[in-house]
Short mmCIF file of C-alpha atoms in Angstrom, two decimals:
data_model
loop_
_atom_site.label_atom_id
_atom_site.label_comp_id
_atom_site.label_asym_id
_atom_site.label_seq_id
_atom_site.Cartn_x
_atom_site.Cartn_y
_atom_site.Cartn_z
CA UNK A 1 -0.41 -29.85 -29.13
CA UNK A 2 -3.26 -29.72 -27.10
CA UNK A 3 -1.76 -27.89 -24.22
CA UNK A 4 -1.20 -25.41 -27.05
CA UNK A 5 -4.87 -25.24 -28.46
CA UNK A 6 -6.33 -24.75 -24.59
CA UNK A 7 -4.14 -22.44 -23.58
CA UNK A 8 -4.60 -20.44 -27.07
CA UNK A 9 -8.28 -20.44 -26.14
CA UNK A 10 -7.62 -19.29 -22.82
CA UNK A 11 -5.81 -16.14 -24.04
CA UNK A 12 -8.25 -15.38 -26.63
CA UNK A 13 -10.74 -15.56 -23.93
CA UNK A 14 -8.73 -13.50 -20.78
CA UNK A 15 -6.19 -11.26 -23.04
CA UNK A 16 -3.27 -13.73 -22.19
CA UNK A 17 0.29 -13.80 -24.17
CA UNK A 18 0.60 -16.53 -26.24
CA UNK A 19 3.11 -19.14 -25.37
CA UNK A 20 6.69 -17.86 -25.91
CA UNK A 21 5.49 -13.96 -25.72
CA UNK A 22 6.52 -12.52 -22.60
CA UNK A 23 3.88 -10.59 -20.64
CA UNK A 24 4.37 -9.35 -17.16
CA UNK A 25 3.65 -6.46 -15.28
CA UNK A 26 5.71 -3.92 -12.39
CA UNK A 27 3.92 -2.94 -9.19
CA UNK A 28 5.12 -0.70 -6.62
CA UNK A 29 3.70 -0.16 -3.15
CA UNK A 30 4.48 2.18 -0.43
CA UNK A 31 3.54 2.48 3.33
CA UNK A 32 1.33 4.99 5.28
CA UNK A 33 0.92 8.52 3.55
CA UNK A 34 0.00 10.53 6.50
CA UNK A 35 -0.91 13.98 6.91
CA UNK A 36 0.15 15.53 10.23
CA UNK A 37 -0.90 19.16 11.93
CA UNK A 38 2.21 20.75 10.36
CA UNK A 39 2.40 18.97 6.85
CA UNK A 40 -1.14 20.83 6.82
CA UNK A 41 0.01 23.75 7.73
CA UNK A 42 2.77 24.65 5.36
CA UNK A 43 0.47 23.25 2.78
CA UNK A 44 -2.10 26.13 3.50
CA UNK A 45 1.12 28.84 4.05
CA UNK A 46 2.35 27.47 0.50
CA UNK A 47 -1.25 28.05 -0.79
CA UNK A 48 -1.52 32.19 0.37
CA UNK A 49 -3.93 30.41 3.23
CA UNK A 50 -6.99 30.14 0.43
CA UNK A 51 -6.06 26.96 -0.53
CA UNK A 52 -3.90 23.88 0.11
CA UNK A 53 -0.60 23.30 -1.57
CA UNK A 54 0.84 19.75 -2.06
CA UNK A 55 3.28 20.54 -5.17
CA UNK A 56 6.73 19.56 -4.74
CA UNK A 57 6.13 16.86 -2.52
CA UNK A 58 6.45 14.11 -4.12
CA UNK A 59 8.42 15.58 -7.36
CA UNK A 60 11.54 13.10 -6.55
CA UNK A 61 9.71 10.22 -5.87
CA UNK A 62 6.89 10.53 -8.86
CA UNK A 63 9.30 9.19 -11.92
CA UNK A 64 9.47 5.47 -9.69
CA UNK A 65 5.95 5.83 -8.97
CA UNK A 66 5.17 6.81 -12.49
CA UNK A 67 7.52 4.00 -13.97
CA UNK A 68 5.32 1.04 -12.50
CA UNK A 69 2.50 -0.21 -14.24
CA UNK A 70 0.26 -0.25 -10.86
CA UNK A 71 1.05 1.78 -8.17
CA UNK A 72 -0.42 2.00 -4.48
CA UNK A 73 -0.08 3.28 -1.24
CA UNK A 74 -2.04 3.52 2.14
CA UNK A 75 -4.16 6.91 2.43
CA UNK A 76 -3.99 7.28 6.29
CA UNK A 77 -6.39 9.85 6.47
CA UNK A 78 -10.00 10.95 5.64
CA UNK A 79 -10.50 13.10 3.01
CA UNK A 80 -13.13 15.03 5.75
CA UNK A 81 -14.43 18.07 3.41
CA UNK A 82 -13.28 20.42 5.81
CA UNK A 83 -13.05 23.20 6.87
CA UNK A 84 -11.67 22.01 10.13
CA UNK A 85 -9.06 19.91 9.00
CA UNK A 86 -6.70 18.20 11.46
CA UNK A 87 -3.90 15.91 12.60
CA UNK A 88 -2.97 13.62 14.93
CA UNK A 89 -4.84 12.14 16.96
CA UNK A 90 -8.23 12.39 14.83
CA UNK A 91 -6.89 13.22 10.76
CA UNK A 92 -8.52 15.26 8.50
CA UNK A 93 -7.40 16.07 5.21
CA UNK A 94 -8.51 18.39 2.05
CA UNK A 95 -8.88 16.37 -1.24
CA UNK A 96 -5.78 18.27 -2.88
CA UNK A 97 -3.68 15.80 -0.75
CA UNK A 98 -5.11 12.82 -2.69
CA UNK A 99 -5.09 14.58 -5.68
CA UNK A 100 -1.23 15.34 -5.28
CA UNK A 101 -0.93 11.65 -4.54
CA UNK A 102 -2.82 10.77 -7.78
CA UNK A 103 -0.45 13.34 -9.65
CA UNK A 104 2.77 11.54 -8.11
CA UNK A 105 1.43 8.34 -9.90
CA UNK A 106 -0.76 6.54 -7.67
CA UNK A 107 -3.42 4.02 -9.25
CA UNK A 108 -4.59 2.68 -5.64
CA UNK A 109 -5.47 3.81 -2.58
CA UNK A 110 -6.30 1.62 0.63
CA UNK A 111 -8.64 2.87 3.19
CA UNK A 112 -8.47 0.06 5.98
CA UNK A 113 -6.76 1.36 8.59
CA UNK A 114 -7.19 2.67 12.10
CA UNK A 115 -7.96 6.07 11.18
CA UNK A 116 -10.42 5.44 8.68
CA UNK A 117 -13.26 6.11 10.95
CA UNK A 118 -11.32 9.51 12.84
CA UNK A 119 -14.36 11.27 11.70
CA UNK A 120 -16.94 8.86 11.58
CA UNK A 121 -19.08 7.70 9.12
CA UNK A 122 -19.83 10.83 7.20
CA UNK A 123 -15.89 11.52 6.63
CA UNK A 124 -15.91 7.91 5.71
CA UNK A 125 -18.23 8.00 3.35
CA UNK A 126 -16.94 11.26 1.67
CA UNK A 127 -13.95 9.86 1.21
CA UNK A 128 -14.88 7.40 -1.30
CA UNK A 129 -16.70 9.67 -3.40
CA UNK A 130 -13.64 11.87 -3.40
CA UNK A 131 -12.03 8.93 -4.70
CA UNK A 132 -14.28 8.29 -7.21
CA UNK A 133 -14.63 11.46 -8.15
CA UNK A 134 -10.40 11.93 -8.66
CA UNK A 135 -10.84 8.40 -11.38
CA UNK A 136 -8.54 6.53 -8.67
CA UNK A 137 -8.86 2.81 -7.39
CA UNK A 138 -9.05 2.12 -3.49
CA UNK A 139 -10.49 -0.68 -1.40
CA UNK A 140 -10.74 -1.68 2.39
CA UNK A 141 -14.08 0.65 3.34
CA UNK A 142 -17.62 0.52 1.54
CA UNK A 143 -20.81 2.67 2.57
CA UNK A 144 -22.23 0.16 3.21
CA UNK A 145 -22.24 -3.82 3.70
CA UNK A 146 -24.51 -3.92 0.30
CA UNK A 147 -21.85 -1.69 -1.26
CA UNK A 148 -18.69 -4.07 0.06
CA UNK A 149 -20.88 -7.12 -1.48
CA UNK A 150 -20.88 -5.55 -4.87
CA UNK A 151 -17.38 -4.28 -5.23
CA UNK A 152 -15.41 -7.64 -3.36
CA UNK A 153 -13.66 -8.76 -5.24
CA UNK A 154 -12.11 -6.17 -6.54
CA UNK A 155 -10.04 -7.25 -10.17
CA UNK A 156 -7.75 -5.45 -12.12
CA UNK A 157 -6.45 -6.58 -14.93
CA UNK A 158 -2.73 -5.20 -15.59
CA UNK A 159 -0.55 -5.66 -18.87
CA UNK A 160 -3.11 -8.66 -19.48
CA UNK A 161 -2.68 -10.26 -16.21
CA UNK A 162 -5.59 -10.56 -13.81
CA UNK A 163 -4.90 -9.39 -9.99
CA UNK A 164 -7.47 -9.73 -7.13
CA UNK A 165 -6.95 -6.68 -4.36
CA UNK A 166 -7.71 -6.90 -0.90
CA UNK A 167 -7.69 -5.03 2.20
CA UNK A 168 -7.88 -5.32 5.85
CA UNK A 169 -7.52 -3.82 8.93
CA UNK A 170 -6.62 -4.75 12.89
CA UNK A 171 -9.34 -1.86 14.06
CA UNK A 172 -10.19 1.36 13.93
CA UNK A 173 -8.72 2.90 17.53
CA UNK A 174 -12.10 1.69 19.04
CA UNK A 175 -14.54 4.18 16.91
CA UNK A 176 -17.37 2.13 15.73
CA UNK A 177 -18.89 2.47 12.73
CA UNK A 178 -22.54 4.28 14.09
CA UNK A 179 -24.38 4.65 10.85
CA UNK A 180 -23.94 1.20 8.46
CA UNK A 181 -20.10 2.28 7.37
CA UNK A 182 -18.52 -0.98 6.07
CA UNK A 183 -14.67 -1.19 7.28
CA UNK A 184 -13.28 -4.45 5.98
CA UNK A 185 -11.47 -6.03 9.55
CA UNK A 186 -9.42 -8.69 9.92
CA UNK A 187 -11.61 -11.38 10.85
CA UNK A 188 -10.32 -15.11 9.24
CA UNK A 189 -13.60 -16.47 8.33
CA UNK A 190 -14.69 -13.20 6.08
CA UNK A 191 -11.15 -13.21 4.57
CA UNK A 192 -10.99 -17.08 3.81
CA UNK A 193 -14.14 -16.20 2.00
CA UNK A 194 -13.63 -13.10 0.03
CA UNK A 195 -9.85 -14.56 -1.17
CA UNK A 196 -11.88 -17.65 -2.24
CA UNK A 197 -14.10 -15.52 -4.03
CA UNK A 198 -11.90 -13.10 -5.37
CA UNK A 199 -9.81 -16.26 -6.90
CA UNK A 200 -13.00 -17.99 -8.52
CA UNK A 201 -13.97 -14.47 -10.13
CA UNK A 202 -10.23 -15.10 -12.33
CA UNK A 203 -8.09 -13.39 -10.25
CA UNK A 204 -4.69 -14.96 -11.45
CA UNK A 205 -3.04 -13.15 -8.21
CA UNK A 206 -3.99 -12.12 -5.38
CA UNK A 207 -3.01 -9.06 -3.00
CA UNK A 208 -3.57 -8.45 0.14
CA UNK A 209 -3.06 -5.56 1.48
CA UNK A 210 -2.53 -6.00 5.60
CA UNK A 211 -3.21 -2.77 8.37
CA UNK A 212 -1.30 -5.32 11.60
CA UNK A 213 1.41 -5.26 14.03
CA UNK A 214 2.85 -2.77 16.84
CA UNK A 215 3.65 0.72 16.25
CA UNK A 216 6.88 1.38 16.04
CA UNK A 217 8.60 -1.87 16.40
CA UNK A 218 10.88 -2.99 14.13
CA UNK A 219 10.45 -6.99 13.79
CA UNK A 220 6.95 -8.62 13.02
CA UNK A 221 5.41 -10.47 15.87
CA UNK A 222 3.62 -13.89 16.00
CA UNK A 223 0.12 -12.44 15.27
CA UNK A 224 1.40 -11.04 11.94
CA UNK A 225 3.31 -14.08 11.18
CA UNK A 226 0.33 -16.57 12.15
CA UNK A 227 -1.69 -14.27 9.78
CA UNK A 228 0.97 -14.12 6.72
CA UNK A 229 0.68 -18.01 7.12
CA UNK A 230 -3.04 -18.15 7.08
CA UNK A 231 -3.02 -16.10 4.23
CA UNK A 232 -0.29 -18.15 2.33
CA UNK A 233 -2.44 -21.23 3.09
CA UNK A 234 -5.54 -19.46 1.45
CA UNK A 235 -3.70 -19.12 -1.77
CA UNK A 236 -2.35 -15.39 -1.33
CA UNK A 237 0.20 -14.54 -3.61
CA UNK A 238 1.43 -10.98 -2.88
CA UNK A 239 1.55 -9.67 1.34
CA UNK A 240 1.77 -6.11 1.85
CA UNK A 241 1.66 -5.14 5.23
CA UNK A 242 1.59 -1.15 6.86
CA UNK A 243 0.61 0.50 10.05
CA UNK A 244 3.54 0.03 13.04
CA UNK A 245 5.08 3.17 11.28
CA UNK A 246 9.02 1.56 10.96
CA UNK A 247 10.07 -0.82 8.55
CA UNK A 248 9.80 -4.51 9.01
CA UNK A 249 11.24 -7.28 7.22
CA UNK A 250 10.64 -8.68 3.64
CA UNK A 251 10.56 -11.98 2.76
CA UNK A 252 10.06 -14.49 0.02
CA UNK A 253 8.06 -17.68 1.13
CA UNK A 254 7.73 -21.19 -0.60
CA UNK A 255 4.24 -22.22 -1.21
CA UNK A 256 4.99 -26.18 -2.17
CA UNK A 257 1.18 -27.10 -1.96
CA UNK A 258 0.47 -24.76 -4.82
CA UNK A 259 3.86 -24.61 -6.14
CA UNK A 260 5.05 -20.78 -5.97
CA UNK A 261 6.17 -18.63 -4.33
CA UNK A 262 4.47 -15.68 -2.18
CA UNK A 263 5.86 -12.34 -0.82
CA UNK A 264 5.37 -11.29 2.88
CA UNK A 265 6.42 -7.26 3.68
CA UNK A 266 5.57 -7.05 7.25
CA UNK A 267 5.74 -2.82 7.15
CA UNK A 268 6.41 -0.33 4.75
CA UNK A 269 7.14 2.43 7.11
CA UNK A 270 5.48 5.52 6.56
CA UNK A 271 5.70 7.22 3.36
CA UNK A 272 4.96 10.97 4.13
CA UNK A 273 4.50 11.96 7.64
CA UNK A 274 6.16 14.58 10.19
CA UNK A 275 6.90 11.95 12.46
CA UNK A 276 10.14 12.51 14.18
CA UNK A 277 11.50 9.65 15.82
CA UNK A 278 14.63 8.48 13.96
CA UNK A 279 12.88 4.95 13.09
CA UNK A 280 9.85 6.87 11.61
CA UNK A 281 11.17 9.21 9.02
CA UNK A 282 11.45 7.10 6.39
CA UNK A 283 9.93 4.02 4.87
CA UNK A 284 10.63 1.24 2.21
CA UNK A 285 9.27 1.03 -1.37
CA UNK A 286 8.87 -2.41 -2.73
CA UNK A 287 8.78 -2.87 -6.11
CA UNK A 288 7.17 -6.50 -7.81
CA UNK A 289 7.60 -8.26 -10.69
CA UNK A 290 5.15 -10.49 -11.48
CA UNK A 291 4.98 -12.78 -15.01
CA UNK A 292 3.37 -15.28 -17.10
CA UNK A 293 5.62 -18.85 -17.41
CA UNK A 294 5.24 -20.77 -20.27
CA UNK A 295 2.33 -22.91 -19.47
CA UNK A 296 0.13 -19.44 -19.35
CA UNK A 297 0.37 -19.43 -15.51
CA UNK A 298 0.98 -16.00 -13.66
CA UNK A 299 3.37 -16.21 -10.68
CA UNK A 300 5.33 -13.63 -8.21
CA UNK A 301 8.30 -13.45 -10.37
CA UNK A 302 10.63 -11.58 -7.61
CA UNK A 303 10.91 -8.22 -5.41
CA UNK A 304 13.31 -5.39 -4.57
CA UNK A 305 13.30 -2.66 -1.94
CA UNK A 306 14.41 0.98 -1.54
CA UNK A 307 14.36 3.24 1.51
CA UNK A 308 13.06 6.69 1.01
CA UNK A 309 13.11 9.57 3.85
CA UNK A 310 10.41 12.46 4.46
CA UNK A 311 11.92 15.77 4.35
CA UNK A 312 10.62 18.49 6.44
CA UNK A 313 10.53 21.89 4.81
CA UNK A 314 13.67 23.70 4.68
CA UNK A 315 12.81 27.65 3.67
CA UNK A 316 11.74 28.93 0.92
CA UNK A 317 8.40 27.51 -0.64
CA UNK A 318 9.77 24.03 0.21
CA UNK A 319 7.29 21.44 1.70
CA UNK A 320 7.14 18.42 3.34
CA UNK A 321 9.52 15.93 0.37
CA UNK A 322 9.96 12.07 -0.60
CA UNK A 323 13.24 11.55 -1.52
CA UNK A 324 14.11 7.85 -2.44
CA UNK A 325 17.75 6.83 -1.23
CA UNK A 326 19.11 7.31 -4.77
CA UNK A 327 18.51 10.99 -4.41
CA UNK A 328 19.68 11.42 -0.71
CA UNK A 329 22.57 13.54 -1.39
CA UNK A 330 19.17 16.37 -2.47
CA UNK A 331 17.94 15.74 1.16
CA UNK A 332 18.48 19.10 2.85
CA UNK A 333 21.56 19.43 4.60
CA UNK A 334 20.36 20.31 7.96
CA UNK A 335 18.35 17.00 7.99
CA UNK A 336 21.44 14.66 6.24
CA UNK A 337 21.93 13.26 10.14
CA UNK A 338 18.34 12.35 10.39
CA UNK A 339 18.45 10.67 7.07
CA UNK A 340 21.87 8.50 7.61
CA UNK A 341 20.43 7.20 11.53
CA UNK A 342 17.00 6.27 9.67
CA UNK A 343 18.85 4.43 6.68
CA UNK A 344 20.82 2.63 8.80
CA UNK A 345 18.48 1.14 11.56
CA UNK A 346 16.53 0.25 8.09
CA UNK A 347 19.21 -1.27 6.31
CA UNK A 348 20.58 -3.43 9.85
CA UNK A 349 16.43 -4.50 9.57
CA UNK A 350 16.72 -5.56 6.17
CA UNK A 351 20.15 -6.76 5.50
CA UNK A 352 19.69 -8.87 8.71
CA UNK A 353 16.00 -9.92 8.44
CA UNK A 354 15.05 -10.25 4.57
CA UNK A 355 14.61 -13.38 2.92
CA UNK A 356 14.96 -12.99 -0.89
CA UNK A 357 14.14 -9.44 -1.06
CA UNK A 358 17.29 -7.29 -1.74
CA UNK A 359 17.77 -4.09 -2.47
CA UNK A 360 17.17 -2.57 -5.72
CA UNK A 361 20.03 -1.69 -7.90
CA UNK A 362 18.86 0.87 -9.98
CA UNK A 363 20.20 4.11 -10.16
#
């Protein structure tokens, strides 16, 4: 009776379900949305060369995106203001791109990574306002150090249920921040701190959101796994890692001190990119379910995956396309080899590798 009463109090108090009621909530996250020399180039062609054109890329992948309560991915690129913008090796993209991102159902947007600082502070900075300005959520650089104080930790609370985001960063390809840019690093000591603060602001769970590991190789190394373990020892609940460009493995880890369990993705792939190696064309999409028990207490409930492959253009007014795996046979012909060697260097990864992360089984 009185473990009723309290924890009646406690969901008057933080929008809880009562005992009995369920209440959960369905996030989705996706690896590195990229935006190479040529994805920017048939975006201006598609837009008569006044403007740039994103429609139609992510038309196949939107209704998963849309279906989630919380969705995020990993914007790989400044949003520079242009008009010079570029790709590889120093990215540059117009603010349609994160619009069409938005549009494709997108509630987050991470900024940690090693090309948040391709052109410098300025593009940095701009960035975030664009962000602000489109009414999304991102995390991982600040204007500032004052401006990283104020908005870490960063809480959302989704379908009643209070998450704590997080993002970090290995480096930024050796640019340094020149004018007081705040890029959130991976540095133990900070991180111990802001998870510890993020949990006693009522964050129930607690994402992190990991830029780590080698490009282009498909198994995690020690670093990421020492990391993943530091993390899980700091009370973590949810692991999302990006950045080596391939898919890594997924797997479900037992926290006995604290009694739950905690998800580790090592790499998401890339999302959108025109990267050609077979390895690179794709990614993974992990969607999470997490849920409140019947004592009131919010755990990782489970995960499942699905490849999805980046289309180049194939005539027409076609442009650069997500298709998820359930859609492959739409993948345009000329590109069907490219799709099957990706899936299945993926699929060996995860059918081999994963540890209580299977694929998903809807249609």
């Amino acid at each position: 009776m009185i473990k009723l009463i309290l924890f009646s109090l406690l969901s008057f108090l933080t929008g809880a379900a009562a005992p009995g009621a369920p209440q959960g909530a369905d996030l989705v996250f996706v690896g590195d949305a990229m935006q190479h020399q040529a994805q920017l180039d048939r975006a201006l062609e598609l837009g008569g060369g006044k403007e740039y054109d994103y429609s139609g890329c992510f038309t196949h992948i939107a209704p998963v995106i849309t279906e989630a309560d919380y969705a995020v991915c990993n914007l790989e690129v400044p949003l520079g203001g242009g008009p010079d913008y570029t790709g590889y090796p120093c990215f540059s993209a117009p603010d349609s791109y994160a619009r069409a991102l938005k549009d494709a159902g997108f509630d987050m947007f991470l900024t940690a990574n090693n090309h948040c600082l391709d052109r410098r502070d300025k593009a940095a900075r701009r960035t975030l306002t664009a962000l602000d300005n489109l009414g999304v959520d991102h995390i991982g650089t600040y204007h500032d150090l004052s401006d990283r104080e104020k908005k870490v930790p960063f809480i959302k609370t989704i379908n009643g249920i209070r998450f704590g985001f997080l993002n970090y960063t290995y480096g930024t390809n050796g640019i340094p921040p020149r004018e007081g840019v705040e890029v959130a690093l991976i540095d133990k000591e900070r991180m111990a701190r802001e998870i510890k603060q993020t949990r006693e602001a009522g964050a129930e769970i607690i994402v992190v959101a990991m830029h780590w590991g080698i490009e282009y190789v498909l198994l995690q190394n020690r670093n990421q796994e020492e990391l993943a373990d530091f993390l899980i020892d700091n009370g973590v609940d949810l692991i999302i890692g990006g950045h080596p460009h391939v898919v890594q493995p997924m797997k479900v880890v037992r926290n006995d001190k604290e009694d739950k369990d905690v998800l580790v993705v090592y790499s998401l792939g890339n999302f959108i990119s025109n990267m050609k190696t077979a390895d690179t064309t794709g990614g993974a999409l992990v969607s999470v379910r997490v849920e409140r028990d019947e004592t009131g207490r919010a755990r990782f409930k489970h995960a499942t995956y699905d490849t999805l492959f980046s289309a180049k253009p194939a005539g027409g007014r076609t442009n650069f396309t997500v298709y998820p795996s359930s859609m492959s046979n739409k993948i345009p012909a000329a590109q069907q080899g490219a799709w099957q060697i990706f899936s299945r260097g993926a699929n060996r990864v995860f059918d081999t590798h994963n540890v209580g992360v299977p694929r998903s089984t809807k249609p």
